[in-house]
């Protein structure tokens, strides 16, 4: 069994009835754990599960630039990356460059217990 663990959220959430225009990670560990729990409760052997992971991230233009936490609202996908050339997508090197150039410290939001 193969499971894609990315692209759970993106600019398409803007008009989503169940998601809405909110900042959400495209790789959301809480949602992934909930999905995997269904497998484990049905005795699926973890050795039979292959995870798909992305080396890019989804970006957004915030409605209010001072509100960037999960749950804040978004206006659109973020500006296209220099290499990705796609609105709402930043490749891993682009993300690392933005972090370095702006002296940013990434923040991990944890809403589920880590073991």
mmCIF file of C-alpha atoms in Angstrom:
data_model
loop_
_atom_site.group_PDB
_atom_site.id
_atom_site.type_symbol
_atom_site.label_atom_id
_atom_site.label_comp_id
_atom_site.label_asym_id
_atom_site.label_seq_id
_atom_site.Cartn_x
_atom_site.Cartn_y
_atom_site.Cartn_z
ATOM 1 C CA UNK A 1 0.000 0.000 0.000
ATOM 2 C CA UNK A 2 1.278 3.467 -0.891
ATOM 3 C CA UNK A 3 0.217 6.632 0.909
ATOM 4 C CA UNK A 4 0.924 10.173 -0.250
ATOM 5 C CA UNK A 5 1.806 12.207 2.857
ATOM 6 C CA UNK A 6 1.835 15.623 1.194
ATOM 7 C CA UNK A 7 -0.434 18.039 -0.661
ATOM 8 C CA UNK A 8 -3.071 17.644 2.033
ATOM 9 C CA UNK A 9 -3.622 21.414 1.853
ATOM 10 C CA UNK A 10 -2.854 24.163 -0.637
ATOM 11 C CA UNK A 11 -4.348 27.120 -2.470
ATOM 12 C CA UNK A 12 -7.251 24.888 -3.542
ATOM 13 C CA UNK A 13 -8.485 25.109 0.067
ATOM 14 C CA UNK A 14 -9.538 28.725 -0.604
ATOM 15 C CA UNK A 15 -12.929 27.609 -1.865
ATOM 16 C CA UNK A 16 -13.135 24.255 -0.085
ATOM 17 C CA UNK A 17 -16.387 23.756 1.803
ATOM 18 C CA UNK A 18 -14.711 21.613 4.497
ATOM 19 C CA UNK A 19 -11.312 23.305 4.616
ATOM 20 C CA UNK A 20 -11.750 27.019 3.916
ATOM 21 C CA UNK A 21 -9.156 29.720 3.288
ATOM 22 C CA UNK A 22 -6.863 28.954 6.219
ATOM 23 C CA UNK A 23 -3.138 28.462 6.697
ATOM 24 C CA UNK A 24 -2.624 24.705 6.888
ATOM 25 C CA UNK A 25 0.485 22.662 6.241
ATOM 26 C CA UNK A 26 0.547 20.540 3.111
ATOM 27 C CA UNK A 27 2.113 17.836 5.311
ATOM 28 C CA UNK A 28 0.023 17.777 8.464
ATOM 29 C CA UNK A 29 1.218 15.196 11.000
ATOM 30 C CA UNK A 30 -2.046 15.271 12.936
ATOM 31 C CA UNK A 31 -4.039 14.403 9.815
ATOM 32 C CA UNK A 32 -1.456 11.819 8.737
ATOM 33 C CA UNK A 33 -1.553 10.125 12.158
ATOM 34 C CA UNK A 34 -5.346 10.005 12.015
ATOM 35 C CA UNK A 35 -5.258 8.418 8.560
ATOM 36 C CA UNK A 36 -2.588 5.880 9.539
ATOM 37 C CA UNK A 37 -4.507 4.983 12.687
ATOM 38 C CA UNK A 38 -7.207 3.492 10.463
ATOM 39 C CA UNK A 39 -4.593 1.157 8.964
ATOM 40 C CA UNK A 40 -3.124 0.132 12.313
ATOM 41 C CA UNK A 41 -6.581 -0.539 13.811
ATOM 42 C CA UNK A 42 -7.227 -2.873 10.875
ATOM 43 C CA UNK A 43 -3.994 -4.777 11.492
ATOM 44 C CA UNK A 44 -2.207 -3.612 8.338
ATOM 45 C CA UNK A 45 1.457 -4.561 8.610
ATOM 46 C CA UNK A 46 3.512 -1.313 8.724
ATOM 47 C CA UNK A 47 6.182 -3.063 6.621
ATOM 48 C CA UNK A 48 3.638 -3.157 3.791
ATOM 49 C CA UNK A 49 3.081 0.622 3.797
ATOM 50 C CA UNK A 50 5.199 2.936 1.614
ATOM 51 C CA UNK A 51 5.140 6.669 2.361
ATOM 52 C CA UNK A 52 5.395 9.285 -0.373
ATOM 53 C CA UNK A 53 7.036 12.541 0.728
ATOM 54 C CA UNK A 54 7.622 15.851 -1.035
ATOM 55 C CA UNK A 55 10.760 17.955 -1.280
ATOM 56 C CA UNK A 56 8.789 21.130 -1.788
ATOM 57 C CA UNK A 57 6.288 23.139 0.200
ATOM 58 C CA UNK A 58 3.050 24.972 -0.428
ATOM 59 C CA UNK A 59 3.073 28.733 0.104
ATOM 60 C CA UNK A 60 0.325 31.269 0.659
ATOM 61 C CA UNK A 61 -0.314 34.991 0.528
ATOM 62 C CA UNK A 62 -1.755 35.849 3.919
ATOM 63 C CA UNK A 63 -4.852 37.999 4.310
ATOM 64 C CA UNK A 64 -3.109 39.694 7.245
ATOM 65 C CA UNK A 65 0.721 39.499 7.042
ATOM 66 C CA UNK A 66 1.000 39.662 10.847
ATOM 67 C CA UNK A 67 -1.088 36.475 11.220
ATOM 68 C CA UNK A 68 0.850 33.452 9.953
ATOM 69 C CA UNK A 69 -0.127 30.722 12.409
ATOM 70 C CA UNK A 70 -2.305 27.758 11.470
ATOM 71 C CA UNK A 71 -5.890 28.944 11.281
ATOM 72 C CA UNK A 72 -5.040 32.431 9.947
ATOM 73 C CA UNK A 73 -6.714 33.251 6.649
ATOM 74 C CA UNK A 74 -5.120 33.224 3.211
ATOM 75 C CA UNK A 75 -5.884 35.347 0.162
ATOM 76 C CA UNK A 76 -4.201 33.166 -2.470
ATOM 77 C CA UNK A 77 -1.290 30.892 -3.210
ATOM 78 C CA UNK A 78 2.101 32.481 -2.555
ATOM 79 C CA UNK A 79 4.293 34.047 -5.227
ATOM 80 C CA UNK A 80 5.869 31.593 -7.641
ATOM 81 C CA UNK A 81 9.332 30.473 -6.635
ATOM 82 C CA UNK A 82 12.337 31.481 -8.748
ATOM 83 C CA UNK A 83 12.946 27.843 -9.689
ATOM 84 C CA UNK A 84 9.501 26.306 -9.274
ATOM 85 C CA UNK A 85 7.834 28.966 -11.387
ATOM 86 C CA UNK A 86 4.511 27.906 -9.882
ATOM 87 C CA UNK A 87 2.180 30.015 -7.733
ATOM 88 C CA UNK A 88 1.872 28.464 -4.277
ATOM 89 C CA UNK A 89 4.890 26.147 -4.632
ATOM 90 C CA UNK A 90 8.419 26.544 -3.271
ATOM 91 C CA UNK A 91 11.092 23.921 -3.857
ATOM 92 C CA UNK A 92 13.175 22.876 -0.866
ATOM 93 C CA UNK A 93 16.240 24.903 -2.018
ATOM 94 C CA UNK A 94 14.001 27.979 -2.430
ATOM 95 C CA UNK A 95 12.637 27.506 1.086
ATOM 96 C CA UNK A 96 16.145 27.114 2.510
ATOM 97 C CA UNK A 97 17.295 30.252 0.661
ATOM 98 C CA UNK A 98 14.382 32.322 2.049
ATOM 99 C CA UNK A 99 15.138 31.061 5.564
ATOM 100 C CA UNK A 100 18.833 31.917 5.199
ATOM 101 C CA UNK A 101 18.383 35.338 3.511
ATOM 102 C CA UNK A 102 15.832 36.487 6.081
ATOM 103 C CA UNK A 103 17.508 34.874 9.114
ATOM 104 C CA UNK A 104 14.264 33.021 9.897
ATOM 105 C CA UNK A 105 13.783 30.287 12.449
ATOM 106 C CA UNK A 106 11.295 27.630 11.284
ATOM 107 C CA UNK A 107 8.570 26.799 13.783
ATOM 108 C CA UNK A 108 7.157 23.321 14.307
ATOM 109 C CA UNK A 109 3.504 23.210 15.309
ATOM 110 C CA UNK A 110 2.711 20.028 17.204
ATOM 111 C CA UNK A 111 -0.888 19.222 18.004
ATOM 112 C CA UNK A 112 -0.396 15.502 18.490
ATOM 113 C CA UNK A 113 1.890 13.778 20.959
ATOM 114 C CA UNK A 114 5.226 12.697 19.522
ATOM 115 C CA UNK A 115 6.693 9.450 20.728
#
